[in-house]
Steps between C-alpha positions, in 0.01 A plus 500: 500500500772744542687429238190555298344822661924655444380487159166681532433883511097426595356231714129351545418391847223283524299472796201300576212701642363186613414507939821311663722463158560919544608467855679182441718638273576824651558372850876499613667263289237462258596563119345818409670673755853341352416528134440877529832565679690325260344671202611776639833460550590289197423849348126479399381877480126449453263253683142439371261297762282314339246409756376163385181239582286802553237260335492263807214426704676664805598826349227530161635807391476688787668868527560448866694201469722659237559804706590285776770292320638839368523703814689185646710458270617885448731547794713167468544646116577779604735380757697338201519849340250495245302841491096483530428777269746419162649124554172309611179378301239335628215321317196264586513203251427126446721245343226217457267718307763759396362823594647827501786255316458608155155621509190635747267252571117582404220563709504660821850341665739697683306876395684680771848407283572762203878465471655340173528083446848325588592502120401834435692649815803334373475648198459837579837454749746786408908324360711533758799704432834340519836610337565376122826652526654455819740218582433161373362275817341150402450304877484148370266297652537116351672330226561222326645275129342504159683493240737725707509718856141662515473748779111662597527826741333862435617807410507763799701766306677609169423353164584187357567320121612244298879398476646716822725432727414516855710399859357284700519542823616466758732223307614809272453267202409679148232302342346568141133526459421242196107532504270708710082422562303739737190279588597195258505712164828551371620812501866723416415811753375446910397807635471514927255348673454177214523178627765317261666164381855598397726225324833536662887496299831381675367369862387153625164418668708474851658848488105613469321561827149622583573846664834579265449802283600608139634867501663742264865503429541842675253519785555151712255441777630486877574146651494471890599279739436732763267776460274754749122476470217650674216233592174454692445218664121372423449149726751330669385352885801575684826767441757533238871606588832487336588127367154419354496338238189475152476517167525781255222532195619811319359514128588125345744423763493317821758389737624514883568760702628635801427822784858630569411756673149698618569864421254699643104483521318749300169687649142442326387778491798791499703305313782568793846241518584403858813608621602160675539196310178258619608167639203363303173556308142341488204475349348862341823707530738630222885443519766559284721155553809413285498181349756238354436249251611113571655481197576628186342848382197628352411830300298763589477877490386729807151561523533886451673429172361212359173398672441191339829342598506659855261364666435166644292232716651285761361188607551198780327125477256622206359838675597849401638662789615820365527749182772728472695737267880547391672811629864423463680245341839449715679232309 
């Protein structure tokens, strides 16, 4: 799922509207709280809630039952740092009969909804703007042998076409691009945010990794082994001080780290640093930590410059603990 949503720009989150599968899910632990989060910080910039089942016999359309759902679900989105008024869509709709899907359904269902249908708000969705000439970055996310090295990632920034020669990083290996396809059609020119296929010149399937990325000759990406990031801890039952150890999902990539060091705790709501390093954090505080990897080194940019390669998830035996964001790359 995170691998996938690092490739998104919009999400859909589905919720049932059904009594006891809403609360279910939205409890602590339950997905919908999870799903949202990660969205979020996999780099997911808009969020439309489809509120679905409003056909069942427990709910039958109701306006209050939508409301409900919607009002609950607000402040843990927002908590994730999606805004209410320009990030977030909700609409009432029905996957068994399909309506609001593609098209209203007759008669007198669901009056008190005048908003546009799911396909129709996705059309009418502004591009989002991105940087066709900036620095080449292509996170790759999986890859694997036909008929040659085929590598599938998206492009965050700069332009890319047929026959160029890229570095790989952070091997610092310059590969040829033999054929391009954004979305399985062949192409010679990627512009950012495509999803691609690119058939890969002079490396081996081994030297490929999920979470390596192809860059321009004279703008490299930054590899760490030891970098500064801010995070906020989400759940976790007891404390976390220096020596803990999780893993890192940041864009394709995911691997084990370590807490060198807590730094200082930030404030919530002025935004202040302590002046004492903390001795440990816990659940619902921000911290800016420095972290070590196990082994080896991964790419990334800080969040300020590069947002899609800055900021990250960490997680412990299958639950997200905490999101965070690249301030410094030390080494």
């Amino acid at each position: 799922m995170i691998g996938g949503a690092s490739q998104a720009d919009l999400a859909v989150l589905v919720i049932s509207a059904r009594k006891g599968e809403f609360e279910t899910g939205f409890e602590r632990g339950g997905q919908t709280r999870e799903h949202a989060m990660l969205a979020k910080t996999a780099g997911v910039r808009h969020l439309i809630v489809l509120i679905n089942k409003m056909d069942d016999p427990t709910v039958e359309w109701h306006e209050s039952r939508f409301i409900e759902c919607r009002e609950k679900l607000i402040p843990y989105l927002k908590k994730c740092g999606f805004n209410p008024k320009t990030d977030l869509h909700f609409m009432p709709v029905s996957g068994l009969t399909g309506a609001f899907l593609k098209t209203r359904p007759e008669g007198n269902i669901c009056t008190w909804y005048n908003g546009p249908t799911f396909i129709q708000y996705l059309e009418e969705l502004p591009p989002f703007s991105r940087d066709p000439n900036g620095p080449v970055r292509v996170p790759l996310v999986d890859r694997y042998k036909d008929m040659g090295i085929i590598a599938l990632g998206k492009v965050e920034s700069g332009t890319i076409t047929k026959g160029m020669s890229l570095i790989m990083m952070p091997n610092k290996v310059t590969v040829d691009l033999l054929q391009l396809w954004s979305d399985d059609i062949e192409t010679d020119k990627c512009r950012p945010g495509e999803n691609i296929k690119i058939k890969l010149k002079n490396i081996e399937e081994e030297d490929v990794s999920p979470g390596f990325t192809l860059c321009s000759a004279g703008n490299l990406c930054h590899t760490a082994k030891v970098f500064d990031a801010q995070i906020v801890i989400l759940e976790h039952k007891s404390i976390i001080c220096a020596g803990y150890g999780c893993i890192i999902h940041i864009h394709g990539c995911a691997e084990e780290v370590t807490i060198r060091a807590l730094i200082c705790t930030v404030d919530k709501k002025t935004g202040e640093k302590s002046k004492t390093r903390p001795r440990f954090v816990k659940q619902d505080q921000i911290a800016i930590a420095r972290f070590a990897l196990n082994a080896g080194m991964i790419c990334m940019e800080t969040f300020k410059d590069f947002p899609q390669m800055g900021r990250f998830t960490l997680r412990d035996e299958g639950k997200t603990i905490a999101i965070g964001k690249v301030l410094k790359v030390i080494e």
